[in-house]
Coordinates of C-alpha atoms and ligand atoms in Angstrom, one line a residue:
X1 CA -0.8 -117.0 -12.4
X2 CA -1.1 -120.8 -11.7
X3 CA 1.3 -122.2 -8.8
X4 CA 3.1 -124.1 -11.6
X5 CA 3.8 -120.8 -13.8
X6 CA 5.1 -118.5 -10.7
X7 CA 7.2 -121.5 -9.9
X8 CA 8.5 -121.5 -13.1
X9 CA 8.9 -117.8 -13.3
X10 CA 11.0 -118.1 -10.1
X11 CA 13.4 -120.5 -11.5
X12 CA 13.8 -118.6 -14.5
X13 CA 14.2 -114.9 -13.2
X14 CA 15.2 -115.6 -9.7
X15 CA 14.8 -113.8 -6.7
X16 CA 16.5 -109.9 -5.5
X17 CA 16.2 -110.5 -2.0
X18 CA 17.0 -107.6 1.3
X19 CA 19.0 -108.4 4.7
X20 CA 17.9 -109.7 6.7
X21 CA 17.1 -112.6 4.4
X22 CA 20.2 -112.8 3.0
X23 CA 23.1 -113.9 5.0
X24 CA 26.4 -113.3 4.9
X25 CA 29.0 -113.8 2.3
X26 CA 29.4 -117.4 1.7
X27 CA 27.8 -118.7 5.0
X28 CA 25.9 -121.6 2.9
X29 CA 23.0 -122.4 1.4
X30 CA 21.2 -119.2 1.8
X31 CA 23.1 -117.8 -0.5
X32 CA 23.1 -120.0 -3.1
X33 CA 19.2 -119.3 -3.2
X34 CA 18.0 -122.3 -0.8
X35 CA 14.6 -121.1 0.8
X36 CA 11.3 -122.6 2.1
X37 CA 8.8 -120.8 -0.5
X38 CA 4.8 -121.4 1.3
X39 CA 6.8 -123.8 3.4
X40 CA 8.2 -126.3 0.6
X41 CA 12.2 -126.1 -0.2
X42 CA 12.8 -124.4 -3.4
X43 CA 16.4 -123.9 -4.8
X44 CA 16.3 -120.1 -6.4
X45 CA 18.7 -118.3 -8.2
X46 CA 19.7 -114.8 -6.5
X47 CA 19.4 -112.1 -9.0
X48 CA 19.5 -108.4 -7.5
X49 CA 17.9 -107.2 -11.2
X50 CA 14.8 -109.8 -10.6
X51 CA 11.2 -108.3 -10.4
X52 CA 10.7 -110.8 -7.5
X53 CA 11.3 -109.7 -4.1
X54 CA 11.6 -111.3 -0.8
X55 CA 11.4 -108.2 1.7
X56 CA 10.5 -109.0 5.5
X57 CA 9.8 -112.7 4.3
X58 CA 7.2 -112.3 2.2
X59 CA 7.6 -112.8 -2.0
X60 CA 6.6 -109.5 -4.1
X61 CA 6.3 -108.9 -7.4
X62 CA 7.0 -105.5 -8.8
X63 CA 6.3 -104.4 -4.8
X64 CA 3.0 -106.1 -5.3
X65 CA 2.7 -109.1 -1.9
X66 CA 1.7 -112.7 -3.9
X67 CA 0.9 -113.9 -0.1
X68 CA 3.5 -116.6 0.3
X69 CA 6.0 -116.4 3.3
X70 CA 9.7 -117.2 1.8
X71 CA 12.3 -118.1 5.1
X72 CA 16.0 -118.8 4.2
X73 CA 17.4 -122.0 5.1
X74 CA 19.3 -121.5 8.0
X75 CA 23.4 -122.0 8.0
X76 CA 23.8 -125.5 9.2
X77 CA 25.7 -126.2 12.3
X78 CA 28.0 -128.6 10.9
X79 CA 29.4 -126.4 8.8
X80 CA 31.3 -125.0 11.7
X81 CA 32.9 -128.4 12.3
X82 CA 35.9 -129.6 10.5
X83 CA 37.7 -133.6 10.3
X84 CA 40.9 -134.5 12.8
X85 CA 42.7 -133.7 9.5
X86 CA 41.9 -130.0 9.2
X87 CA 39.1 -129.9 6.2
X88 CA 36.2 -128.6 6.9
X89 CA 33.0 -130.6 7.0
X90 CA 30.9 -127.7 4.4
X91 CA 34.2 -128.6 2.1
X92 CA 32.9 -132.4 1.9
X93 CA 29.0 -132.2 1.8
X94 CA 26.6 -129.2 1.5
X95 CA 23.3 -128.6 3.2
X96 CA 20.6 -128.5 -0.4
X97 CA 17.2 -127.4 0.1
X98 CA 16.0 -127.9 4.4
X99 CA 17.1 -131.2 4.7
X100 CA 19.2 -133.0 2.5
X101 CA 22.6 -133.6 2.1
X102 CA 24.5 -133.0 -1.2
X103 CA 28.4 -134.3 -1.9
X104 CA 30.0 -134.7 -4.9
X105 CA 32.1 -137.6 -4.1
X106 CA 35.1 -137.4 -6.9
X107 CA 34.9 -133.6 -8.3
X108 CA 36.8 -134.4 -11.5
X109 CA 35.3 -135.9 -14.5
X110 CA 37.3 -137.4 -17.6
X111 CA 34.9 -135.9 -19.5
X112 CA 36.2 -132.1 -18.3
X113 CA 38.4 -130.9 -21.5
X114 CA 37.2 -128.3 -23.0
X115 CA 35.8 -130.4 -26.4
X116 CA 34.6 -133.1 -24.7
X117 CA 32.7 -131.0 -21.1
X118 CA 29.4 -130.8 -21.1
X119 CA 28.7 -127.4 -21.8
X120 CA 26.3 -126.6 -18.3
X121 CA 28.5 -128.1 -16.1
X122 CA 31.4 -126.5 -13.7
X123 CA 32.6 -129.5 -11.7
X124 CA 35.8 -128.4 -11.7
X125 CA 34.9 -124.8 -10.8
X126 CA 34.8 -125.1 -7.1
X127 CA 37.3 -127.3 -7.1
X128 CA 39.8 -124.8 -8.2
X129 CA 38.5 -121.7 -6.1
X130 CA 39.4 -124.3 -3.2
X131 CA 35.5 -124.5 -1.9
X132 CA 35.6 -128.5 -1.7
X133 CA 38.4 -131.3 -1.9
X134 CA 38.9 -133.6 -5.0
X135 CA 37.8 -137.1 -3.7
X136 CA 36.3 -137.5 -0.3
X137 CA 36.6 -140.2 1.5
X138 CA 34.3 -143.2 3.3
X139 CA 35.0 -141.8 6.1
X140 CA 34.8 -138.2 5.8
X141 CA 31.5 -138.8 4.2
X142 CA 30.3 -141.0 7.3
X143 CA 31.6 -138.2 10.0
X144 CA 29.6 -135.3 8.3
X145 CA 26.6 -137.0 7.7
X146 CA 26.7 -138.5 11.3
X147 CA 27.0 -134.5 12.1
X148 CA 24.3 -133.6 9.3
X149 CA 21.9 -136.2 11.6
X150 CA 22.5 -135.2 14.4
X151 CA 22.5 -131.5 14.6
X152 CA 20.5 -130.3 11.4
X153 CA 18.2 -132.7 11.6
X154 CA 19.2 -134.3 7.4
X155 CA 16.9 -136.7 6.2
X156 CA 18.0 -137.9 3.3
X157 CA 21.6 -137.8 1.5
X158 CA 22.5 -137.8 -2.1
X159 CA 25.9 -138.6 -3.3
X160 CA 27.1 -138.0 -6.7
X161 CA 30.5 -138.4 -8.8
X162 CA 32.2 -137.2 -11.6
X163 CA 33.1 -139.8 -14.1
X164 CA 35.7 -141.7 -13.6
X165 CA 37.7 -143.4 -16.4
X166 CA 36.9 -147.4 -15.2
X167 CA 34.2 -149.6 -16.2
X168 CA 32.5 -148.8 -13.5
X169 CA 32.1 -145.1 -14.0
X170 CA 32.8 -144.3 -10.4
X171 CA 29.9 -146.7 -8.8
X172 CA 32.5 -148.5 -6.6
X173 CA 33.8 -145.8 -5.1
X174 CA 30.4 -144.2 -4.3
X175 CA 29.3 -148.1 -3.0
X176 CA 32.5 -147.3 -0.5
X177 CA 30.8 -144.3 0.6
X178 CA 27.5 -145.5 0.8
X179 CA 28.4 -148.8 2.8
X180 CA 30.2 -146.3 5.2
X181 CA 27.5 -143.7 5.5
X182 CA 24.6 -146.2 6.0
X183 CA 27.0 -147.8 8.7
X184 CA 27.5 -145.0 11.0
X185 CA 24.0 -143.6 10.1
X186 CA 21.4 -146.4 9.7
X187 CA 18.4 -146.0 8.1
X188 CA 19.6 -142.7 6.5
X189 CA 18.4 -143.0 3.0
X190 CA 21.1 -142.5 0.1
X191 CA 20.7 -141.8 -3.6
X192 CA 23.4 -142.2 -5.5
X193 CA 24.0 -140.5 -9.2
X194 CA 26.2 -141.8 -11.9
X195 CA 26.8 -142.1 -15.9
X196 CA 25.8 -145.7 -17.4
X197 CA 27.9 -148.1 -15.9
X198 CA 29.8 -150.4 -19.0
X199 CA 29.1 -153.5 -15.9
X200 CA 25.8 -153.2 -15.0
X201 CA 26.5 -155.3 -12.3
X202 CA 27.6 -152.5 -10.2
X203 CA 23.8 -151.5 -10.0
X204 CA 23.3 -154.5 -7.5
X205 CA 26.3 -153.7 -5.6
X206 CA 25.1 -150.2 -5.0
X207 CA 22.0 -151.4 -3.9
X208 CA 23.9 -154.0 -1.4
X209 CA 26.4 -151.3 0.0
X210 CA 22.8 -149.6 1.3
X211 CA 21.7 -147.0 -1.8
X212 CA 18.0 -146.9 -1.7
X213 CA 17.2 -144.8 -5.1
X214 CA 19.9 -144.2 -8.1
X215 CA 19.9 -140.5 -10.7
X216 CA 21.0 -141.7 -14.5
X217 CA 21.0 -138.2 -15.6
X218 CA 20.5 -138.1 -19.4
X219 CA 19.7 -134.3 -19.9
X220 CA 18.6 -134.7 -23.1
X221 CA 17.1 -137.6 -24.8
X222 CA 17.7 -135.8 -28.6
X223 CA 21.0 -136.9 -29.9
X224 CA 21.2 -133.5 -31.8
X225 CA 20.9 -131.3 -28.5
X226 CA 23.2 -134.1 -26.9
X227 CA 26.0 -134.1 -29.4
X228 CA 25.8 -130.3 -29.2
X229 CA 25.6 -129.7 -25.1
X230 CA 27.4 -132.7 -24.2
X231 CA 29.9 -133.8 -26.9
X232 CA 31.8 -136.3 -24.7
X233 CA 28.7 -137.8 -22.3
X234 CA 26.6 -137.3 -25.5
X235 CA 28.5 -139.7 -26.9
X236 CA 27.2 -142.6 -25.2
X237 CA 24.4 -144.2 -27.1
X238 CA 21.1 -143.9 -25.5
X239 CA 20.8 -147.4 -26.1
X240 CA 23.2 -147.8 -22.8
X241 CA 21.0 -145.1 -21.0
X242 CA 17.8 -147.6 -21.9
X243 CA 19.9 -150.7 -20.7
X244 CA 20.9 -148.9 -17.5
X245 CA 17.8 -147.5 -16.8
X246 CA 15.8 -150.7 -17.2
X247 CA 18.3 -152.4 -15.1
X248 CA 18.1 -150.1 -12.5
X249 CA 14.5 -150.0 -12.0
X250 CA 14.9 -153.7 -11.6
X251 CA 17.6 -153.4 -9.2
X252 CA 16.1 -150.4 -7.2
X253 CA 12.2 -150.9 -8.2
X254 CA 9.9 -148.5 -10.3
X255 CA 10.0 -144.9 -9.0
X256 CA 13.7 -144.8 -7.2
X257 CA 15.2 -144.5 -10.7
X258 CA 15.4 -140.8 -11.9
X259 CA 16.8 -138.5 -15.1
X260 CA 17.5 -135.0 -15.6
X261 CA 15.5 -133.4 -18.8
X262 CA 16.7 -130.1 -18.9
X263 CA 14.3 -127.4 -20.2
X264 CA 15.9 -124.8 -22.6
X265 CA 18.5 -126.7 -24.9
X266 CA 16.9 -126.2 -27.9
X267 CA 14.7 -129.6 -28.0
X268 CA 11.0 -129.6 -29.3
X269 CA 8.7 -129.6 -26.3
X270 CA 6.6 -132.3 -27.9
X271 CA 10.2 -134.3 -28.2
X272 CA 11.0 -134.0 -24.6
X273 CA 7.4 -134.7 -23.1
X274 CA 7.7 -137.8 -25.7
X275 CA 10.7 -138.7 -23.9
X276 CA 9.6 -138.1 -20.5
X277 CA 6.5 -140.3 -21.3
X278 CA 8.9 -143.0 -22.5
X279 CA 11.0 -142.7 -19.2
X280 CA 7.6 -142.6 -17.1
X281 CA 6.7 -146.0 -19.0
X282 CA 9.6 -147.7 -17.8
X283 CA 9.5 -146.6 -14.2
X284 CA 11.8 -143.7 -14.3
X285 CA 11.2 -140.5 -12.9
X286 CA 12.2 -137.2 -15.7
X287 CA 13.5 -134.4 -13.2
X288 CA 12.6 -131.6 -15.3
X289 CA 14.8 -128.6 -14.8
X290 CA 15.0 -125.2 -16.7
X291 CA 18.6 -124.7 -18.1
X292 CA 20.3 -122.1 -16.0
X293 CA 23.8 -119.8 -16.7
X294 CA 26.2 -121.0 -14.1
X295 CA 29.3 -119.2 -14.1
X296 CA 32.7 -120.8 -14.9
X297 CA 30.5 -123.0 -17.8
X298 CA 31.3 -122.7 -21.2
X299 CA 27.4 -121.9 -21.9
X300 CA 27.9 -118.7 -19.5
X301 CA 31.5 -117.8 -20.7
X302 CA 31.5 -119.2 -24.2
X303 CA 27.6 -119.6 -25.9
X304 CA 26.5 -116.6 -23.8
X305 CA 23.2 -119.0 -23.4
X306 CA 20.5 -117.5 -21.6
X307 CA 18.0 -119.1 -19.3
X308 CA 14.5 -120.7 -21.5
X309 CA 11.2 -118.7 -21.2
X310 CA 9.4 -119.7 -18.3
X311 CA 6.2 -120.1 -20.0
X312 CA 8.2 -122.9 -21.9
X313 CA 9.4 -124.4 -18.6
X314 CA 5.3 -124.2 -17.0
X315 CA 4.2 -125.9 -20.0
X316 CA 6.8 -128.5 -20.2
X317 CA 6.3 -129.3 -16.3
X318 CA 2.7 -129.3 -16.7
X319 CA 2.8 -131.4 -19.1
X320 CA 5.3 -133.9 -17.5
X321 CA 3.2 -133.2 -14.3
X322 CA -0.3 -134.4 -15.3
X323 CA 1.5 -137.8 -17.2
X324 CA 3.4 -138.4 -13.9
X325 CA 0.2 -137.8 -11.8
X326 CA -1.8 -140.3 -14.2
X327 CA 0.9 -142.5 -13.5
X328 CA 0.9 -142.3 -9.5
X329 CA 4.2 -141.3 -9.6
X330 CA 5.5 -138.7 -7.4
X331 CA 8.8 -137.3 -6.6
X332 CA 8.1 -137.1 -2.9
X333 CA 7.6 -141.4 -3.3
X334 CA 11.5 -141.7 -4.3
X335 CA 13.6 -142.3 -0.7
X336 CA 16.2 -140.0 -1.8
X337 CA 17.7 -137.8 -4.7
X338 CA 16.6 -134.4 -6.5
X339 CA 13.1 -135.8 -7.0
X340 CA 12.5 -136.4 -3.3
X341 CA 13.7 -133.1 -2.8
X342 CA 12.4 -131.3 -5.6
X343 CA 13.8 -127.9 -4.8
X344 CA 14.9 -127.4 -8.0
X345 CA 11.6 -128.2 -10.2
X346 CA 8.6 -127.0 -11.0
X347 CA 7.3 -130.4 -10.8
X348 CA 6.4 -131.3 -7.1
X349 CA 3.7 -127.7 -7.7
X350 CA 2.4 -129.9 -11.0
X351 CA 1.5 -132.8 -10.0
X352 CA 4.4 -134.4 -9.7
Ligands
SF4_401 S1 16.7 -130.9 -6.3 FE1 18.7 -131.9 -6.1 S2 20.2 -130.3 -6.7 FE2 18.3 -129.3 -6.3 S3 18.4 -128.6 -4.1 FE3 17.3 -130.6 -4.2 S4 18.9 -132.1 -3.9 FE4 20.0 -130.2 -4.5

């Protein structure tokens, strides 16, 4: 099995894993599957049924040792703080992966009815079982990742939003957040991830309030699979996707523009690695993904959709892989983001 295809088997059929590697009930990261997999961060799903293993930190299949050591992340020591106010710090930003950073900066979205949500997304989820708080703030954001630094070592941050209902599709208050991160934490780099601004202007003031690389996820570039998946962000036209990304690349230069493509929605594999060539073309980065049943989604609870083959997903990545490699782009170039990080992909093991 290639590195590629046992990455993409992991994604796809997850992990069972023993204590110790586990730790306790939602104590962080760990448990949501974020390990160091030969060394490298990967972002697995925890699956007790899985014919993958992680016993006394090594990776087994069907009790068979594939030779890679798998270490959870350790809980971060922030976690253990909380604000002046009372909310605690894990409430407002997460640890992804070793060392990065994850907040969701508004954790509402306009788009969250049920006919209009995107189908593979639970925003609102942990927002109701009280695990985070509904817009953090400049300053909350500033204190944690000052904290983050400082005592777990973060290198990188990546704020994100739910869609707000202005022009601006949240982008000024995420430039709020990012002005006051990058002031108490210079020189910690910042991606931030948003829907097609209508004012593309707000791409520059990103940039000025200290954002180093920018995620315009699209998902799908096949209006069919959009319209079906995402009825209400499906109905933006990709022609504003195009505008946004070509703006952004400008804005933020070639390489610290990324996507989503998510494997397993029912696109042609030739369409998507058409797509991702496209993307590649114009400077942006495809962050290809398998699909993946979250609870709380209405794929999980409502399609009962099921995770792709992972022979599908290896193919795809290599595919994407070898065009980004012939392109000399690589995740680990971008400052910031999911593509720096790469926990979640099969890419970074491609070529990408
Ligand atoms: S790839 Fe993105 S979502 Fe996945 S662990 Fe890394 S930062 Fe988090």
């Amino acid at each position: 099995m290639t590195s590629t295809s046992l990455r993409a088997d992991l994604a796809v059929h997850g992990v069972a894993v023993d204590a110790p590697v586990r730790r306790r009930a939602g104590a962080g990261p760990s448990d949501d599957g974020h390990v160091l997999l030969g060394g490298v961060g990967a972002a697995l799903p925890i699956v007790p049924t899985s014919k993958y293993r992680v016993r006394g930190g090594r990776l087994l299949l069907e009790g068979a040792d594939l030779g890679l050591d798998v270490a959870p992340v350790a809980r971060p020591r922030f976690y253990d703080l909380e604000t002046a106010d009372g909310v605690p710090y894990e409430k407002i930003a997460r640890l992804h992966g070793r060392d990065v950073l994850a907040t969701t900066v508004v954790q509402t979205c306009i788009r969250y009815g049920e006919d209009e949500r995107c189908r593979f997304c639970a925003i609102e989820e942990s927002l109701r079982q009280g695990s985070t708080t509904a817009v953090k703030t400049p300053a909350q954001l500033a204190e944690v990742a000052a904290a983050a630094v400082r005592l777990d070592g973060v290198t990188q941050m990546l704020m994100t939003t739910g869609t707000s209902a202005g022009r601006d599709r949240g982008a000024r208050h995420l430039a709020r957040c990012v002005a006051a991160v990058t002031a108490a934490v210079p020189g910690l780099p910042v991606q931030v991830q948003l829907e097609p601004p209508a004012d593309l202007a707000v791409l520059t003031e990103l940039r000025d309030a200290g954002a180093v690389s920018i995620g315009i996820h699209v998902e799908s570039m096949d209006d069919d699979v959009r319209r079906r998946w995402m009825p209400g962000k499906g109905s933006v036209p990709m022609a504003e996707y195009r505008d946004a990304w070509r703006e952004a690349v400008r804005v933020f230069g070639r390489n610290q523009v990324s996507t989503y493509l998510i494997v397993g929605l029912g696109e042609e594999p030739d369409d998507l690695v058409a797509g991702a060539a496209e993307l590649i073309d114009m400077g942006v980065y495809p962050f290809v993904v398998p699909y993946r049943p979250i609870a709380g989604t209405l794929a999980t609870e409502v399609d009962r959709a099921t995770a792709p083959p992972s022979w599908l997903v290896a193919e795809v990545s290599s595919r994407v892989g070898d065009l980004l490699s012939a392109a000399g782009m690589r995740g680990a170039d971008q400052k910031a983001g999911c593509a720096a990080c790469g926990a979640c992909s099969a890419l970074s093991t491609a070529g990408g």
